[in-house]
Coordinates of N, CA, C and O and ligand atoms in Angstrom, one line a residue:
M1 N 13.3 -8.5 -102.1 CA 13.5 -7.1 -101.8 C 14.6 -7.0 -100.7 O 14.4 -7.7 -99.6
P2 N 15.7 -6.3 -100.9 CA 16.7 -6.3 -99.9 C 16.3 -5.5 -98.6 O 15.6 -4.5 -98.7
E3 N 16.7 -6.1 -97.5 CA 16.4 -5.4 -96.3 C 17.3 -4.2 -96.1 O 18.5 -4.2 -96.5
R4 N 16.7 -3.1 -95.6 CA 17.4 -1.9 -95.4 C 16.9 -1.2 -94.1 O 15.7 -1.0 -94.0
R5 N 17.8 -0.9 -93.3 CA 17.4 -0.3 -92.0 C 18.2 1.0 -91.8 O 19.3 1.2 -92.3
T6 N 17.5 1.9 -91.1 CA 18.2 3.1 -90.7 C 18.9 2.9 -89.3 O 18.2 2.6 -88.4
I7 N 20.2 3.1 -89.3 CA 20.9 2.9 -88.0 C 21.6 4.1 -87.6 O 21.8 5.0 -88.4
S8 N 22.0 4.2 -86.4 CA 22.8 5.3 -85.9 C 24.2 4.8 -85.6 O 24.3 3.7 -85.0
I9 N 25.2 5.6 -85.9 CA 26.6 5.2 -85.7 C 27.2 6.2 -84.8 O 27.2 7.4 -85.0
F10 N 27.8 5.7 -83.7 CA 28.3 6.5 -82.6 C 29.8 6.3 -82.5 O 30.3 5.2 -82.7
C11 N 30.5 7.3 -82.0 CA 31.9 7.1 -81.6 C 32.0 6.3 -80.3 O 31.2 6.5 -79.4
L12 N 32.8 5.2 -80.4 CA 32.8 4.3 -79.2 C 33.5 5.0 -78.0 O 33.2 4.7 -76.9
R13 N 34.4 5.9 -78.3 CA 35.2 6.5 -77.2 C 34.3 7.5 -76.4 O 34.3 7.5 -75.2
C14 N 33.6 8.4 -77.1 CA 32.8 9.4 -76.4 C 31.3 9.4 -76.6 O 30.6 10.3 -76.2
R15 N 30.8 8.4 -77.4 CA 29.4 8.2 -77.6 C 28.7 9.4 -78.4 O 27.5 9.5 -78.2
T16 N 29.5 10.1 -79.2 CA 28.9 11.1 -80.0 C 28.3 10.5 -81.3 O 28.9 9.6 -81.9
L17 N 27.1 11.0 -81.6 CA 26.5 10.5 -82.9 C 27.3 11.0 -84.1 O 27.5 12.3 -84.2
L18 N 27.7 10.1 -85.0 CA 28.4 10.5 -86.1 C 27.6 10.5 -87.4 O 27.5 11.5 -88.1
Y19 N 26.9 9.4 -87.7 CA 26.1 9.3 -88.9 C 24.7 8.6 -88.5 O 24.7 7.8 -87.6
T20 N 23.7 9.0 -89.2 CA 22.6 8.0 -89.4 C 22.7 7.5 -90.8 O 23.1 8.3 -91.7
Y21 N 22.4 6.3 -91.0 CA 22.8 5.6 -92.2 C 21.8 4.5 -92.6 O 21.3 3.8 -91.8
K22 N 21.5 4.4 -93.9 CA 20.7 3.3 -94.4 C 21.5 2.2 -94.8 O 22.3 2.2 -95.7
K23 N 21.4 1.2 -93.9 CA 22.3 0.0 -94.1 C 21.5 -1.1 -94.8 O 20.4 -1.5 -94.4
G24 N 22.2 -1.7 -95.8 CA 21.7 -2.9 -96.4 C 22.2 -4.2 -95.8 O 23.3 -4.1 -95.2
G25 N 21.6 -5.3 -96.0 CA 22.1 -6.6 -95.6 C 22.0 -6.8 -94.1 O 21.5 -5.9 -93.4
T26 N 22.4 -7.9 -93.6 CA 22.2 -8.3 -92.3 C 23.5 -8.4 -91.5 O 23.5 -8.6 -90.3
G27 N 24.6 -8.2 -92.1 CA 25.9 -8.4 -91.4 C 26.2 -7.2 -90.6 O 25.5 -6.3 -90.5
G28 N 27.4 -7.3 -90.0 CA 27.9 -6.1 -89.2 C 28.3 -5.0 -90.1 O 28.4 -5.1 -91.3
L29 N 28.4 -3.8 -89.5 CA 28.8 -2.6 -90.2 C 30.3 -2.6 -90.6 O 31.1 -2.7 -89.7
V30 N 30.5 -2.6 -91.9 CA 31.9 -2.6 -92.4 C 32.2 -1.3 -93.0 O 33.3 -0.8 -92.9
K31 N 31.2 -0.8 -93.7 CA 31.4 0.5 -94.5 C 30.2 1.3 -94.6 O 29.1 0.7 -94.3
C32 N 30.3 2.6 -94.8 CA 29.2 3.4 -95.1 C 29.4 3.9 -96.6 O 30.3 4.6 -96.9
I33 N 28.4 3.6 -97.4 CA 28.4 4.2 -98.8 C 27.9 5.6 -98.6 O 26.8 5.8 -98.0
V34 N 28.6 6.5 -99.2 CA 28.4 8.0 -98.9 C 26.9 8.3 -99.2 O 26.3 9.1 -98.5
E35 N 26.4 7.8 -100.4 CA 25.1 8.3 -100.8 C 24.0 7.7 -99.9 O 22.8 8.2 -100.0
R36 N 24.3 6.8 -99.0 CA 23.3 6.2 -98.1 C 23.4 6.9 -96.7 O 22.6 6.5 -95.8
I37 N 24.3 7.8 -96.5 CA 24.4 8.5 -95.2 C 23.2 9.5 -95.2 O 23.1 10.3 -96.0
V38 N 22.3 9.3 -94.2 CA 21.1 10.2 -94.1 C 21.5 11.5 -93.4 O 21.1 12.6 -93.9
E39 N 22.2 11.4 -92.3 CA 22.6 12.6 -91.6 C 24.1 12.5 -91.3 O 24.5 11.4 -90.8
D40 N 24.8 13.5 -91.5 CA 26.3 13.5 -91.2 C 26.5 14.6 -90.1 O 26.3 15.8 -90.4
H41 N 26.9 14.1 -88.9 CA 27.2 15.0 -87.8 C 28.6 15.4 -87.7 O 29.0 16.0 -86.7
T42 N 29.4 14.9 -88.6 CA 30.9 15.2 -88.6 C 31.2 16.4 -89.5 O 30.3 16.9 -90.2
A43 N 32.4 16.8 -89.5 CA 32.9 17.9 -90.4 C 33.3 17.3 -91.7 O 33.8 18.0 -92.6
G44 N 33.0 16.0 -92.0 CA 33.3 15.4 -93.2 C 34.7 14.9 -93.3 O 35.2 14.6 -94.4
D45 N 35.4 14.9 -92.2 CA 36.9 14.5 -92.2 C 37.1 13.1 -91.7 O 38.2 12.8 -91.4
L46 N 36.0 12.4 -91.5 CA 36.1 11.0 -91.0 C 36.7 10.9 -89.5 O 37.2 9.9 -89.1
R47 N 36.5 12.0 -88.8 CA 36.9 12.1 -87.4 C 35.7 12.4 -86.6 O 34.8 13.2 -87.0
C48 N 35.7 12.0 -85.3 CA 34.7 12.3 -84.4 C 34.8 13.8 -84.1 O 35.9 14.3 -83.8
P49 N 33.7 14.6 -84.2 CA 33.8 16.0 -84.0 C 34.1 16.4 -82.6 O 34.5 17.6 -82.3
R50 N 33.8 15.5 -81.6 CA 34.0 15.8 -80.2 C 35.4 15.4 -79.7 O 36.1 16.2 -79.1
C51 N 35.8 14.2 -79.9 CA 37.1 13.7 -79.4 C 38.2 13.6 -80.4 O 39.4 13.4 -80.1
G52 N 37.9 13.7 -81.7 CA 38.9 13.8 -82.8 C 39.4 12.4 -83.2 O 40.3 12.3 -84.1
Q53 N 38.8 11.4 -82.7 CA 39.2 10.0 -83.1 C 38.9 9.8 -84.5 O 37.7 10.0 -85.0
E54 N 39.8 9.2 -85.3 CA 39.5 8.8 -86.7 C 38.8 7.5 -86.6 O 39.2 6.6 -86.0
F55 N 37.6 7.4 -87.3 CA 36.8 6.2 -87.3 C 36.6 5.5 -88.6 O 36.0 4.5 -88.6
A56 N 37.1 6.1 -89.7 CA 36.8 5.5 -91.0 C 37.9 6.0 -92.0 O 38.6 7.0 -91.7
R57 N 38.0 5.3 -93.1 CA 38.9 5.7 -94.1 C 38.2 5.7 -95.5 O 37.3 4.9 -95.7
E58 N 38.5 6.7 -96.3 CA 37.8 6.8 -97.6 C 38.3 5.7 -98.6 O 39.5 5.5 -98.7
R59 N 37.3 5.1 -99.2 CA 37.6 4.0 -100.2 C 36.6 4.1 -101.3 O 35.4 4.5 -101.0
M60 N 36.9 3.7 -102.5 CA 36.0 3.5 -103.5 C 35.5 2.0 -103.4 O 36.3 1.1 -103.3
M61 N 34.2 1.8 -103.4 CA 33.7 0.5 -103.4 C 32.6 0.3 -104.5 O 31.6 1.0 -104.4
G62 N 32.9 -0.5 -105.5 CA 31.9 -0.7 -106.6 C 31.7 0.6 -107.3 O 30.6 0.9 -107.8
G63 N 32.8 1.4 -107.4 CA 32.7 2.7 -108.2 C 32.0 3.8 -107.4 O 31.8 4.9 -108.0
K64 N 31.7 3.6 -106.1 CA 31.1 4.6 -105.3 C 32.0 5.0 -104.1 O 32.5 4.1 -103.5
P65 N 32.0 6.2 -103.8 CA 32.8 6.6 -102.6 C 32.2 6.0 -101.3 O 30.9 6.1 -101.2
A66 N 33.0 5.5 -100.5 CA 32.5 4.9 -99.2 C 33.5 5.2 -98.1 O 34.6 5.6 -98.4
H67 N 33.0 5.1 -96.9 CA 33.8 5.2 -95.7 C 33.9 3.9 -95.1 O 33.0 3.3 -94.6
K68 N 35.1 3.3 -95.1 CA 35.4 2.0 -94.5 C 35.6 2.2 -93.0 O 36.5 2.9 -92.6
I69 N 34.8 1.6 -92.2 CA 34.8 1.8 -90.8 C 36.0 1.1 -90.2 O 36.3 -0.1 -90.5
I70 N 36.7 1.8 -89.3 CA 37.8 1.1 -88.6 C 37.3 0.4 -87.4 O 36.6 1.0 -86.6
Q71 N 37.5 -0.9 -87.4 CA 36.8 -1.7 -86.4 C 37.3 -1.3 -85.0 O 38.4 -1.0 -84.8
G72 N 36.3 -1.3 -84.0 CA 36.6 -1.0 -82.7 C 36.6 0.5 -82.4 O 36.9 1.0 -81.3
K73 N 36.2 1.3 -83.4 CA 36.1 2.8 -83.2 C 34.7 3.3 -83.0 O 34.5 4.4 -82.6
V74 N 33.7 2.5 -83.5 CA 32.3 2.9 -83.4 C 31.4 1.8 -82.9 O 31.8 0.7 -82.8
F75 N 30.2 2.2 -82.5 CA 29.1 1.3 -82.2 C 27.9 1.7 -82.9 O 27.8 2.9 -83.2
T76 N 26.9 0.8 -83.1 CA 25.7 1.1 -83.8 C 24.5 0.9 -82.9 O 24.6 0.1 -82.0
R77 N 23.5 1.6 -83.3 CA 22.2 1.4 -82.5 C 21.1 1.7 -83.5 O 21.2 2.3 -84.5
G78 N 19.9 1.1 -83.2 CA 18.8 1.4 -84.0 C 18.4 0.1 -84.7 O 17.6 -0.7 -84.1
M79 N 19.0 -0.2 -85.8 CA 18.7 -1.4 -86.6 C 17.2 -1.6 -86.8 O 16.7 -2.7 -86.9
R80 N 16.4 -0.5 -86.7 CA 15.0 -0.7 -86.9 C 14.7 -0.8 -88.4 O 15.4 -0.3 -89.2
R81 N 13.7 -1.6 -88.7 CA 13.3 -1.8 -90.1 C 12.6 -0.6 -90.7 O 11.8 0.0 -90.0
K82 N 12.9 -0.3 -91.9 CA 12.3 0.8 -92.6 C 11.1 0.3 -93.3 O 11.2 -0.7 -94.1
Ligands
ZN101 ZN1 34.5 10.7 -80.1

């Protein structure tokens, strides 16, 4: 059974909560698959709603829309097991 945790993703610059997300696997956060985003606190434009920093780019991954995280723009917290 694959491990899946709900994590929180924050803007590194201003510490605003961007997404809560169900993450699979054990590696670092590289992408967010859109259907696994639990809560979206952005305007859906891949920018921080507070400071305007772009933190991800839209990509298709395995036929599903995903947000590829730009490294160094966000940090994560939570990593609790579901
Ligand atoms: Zn920000």
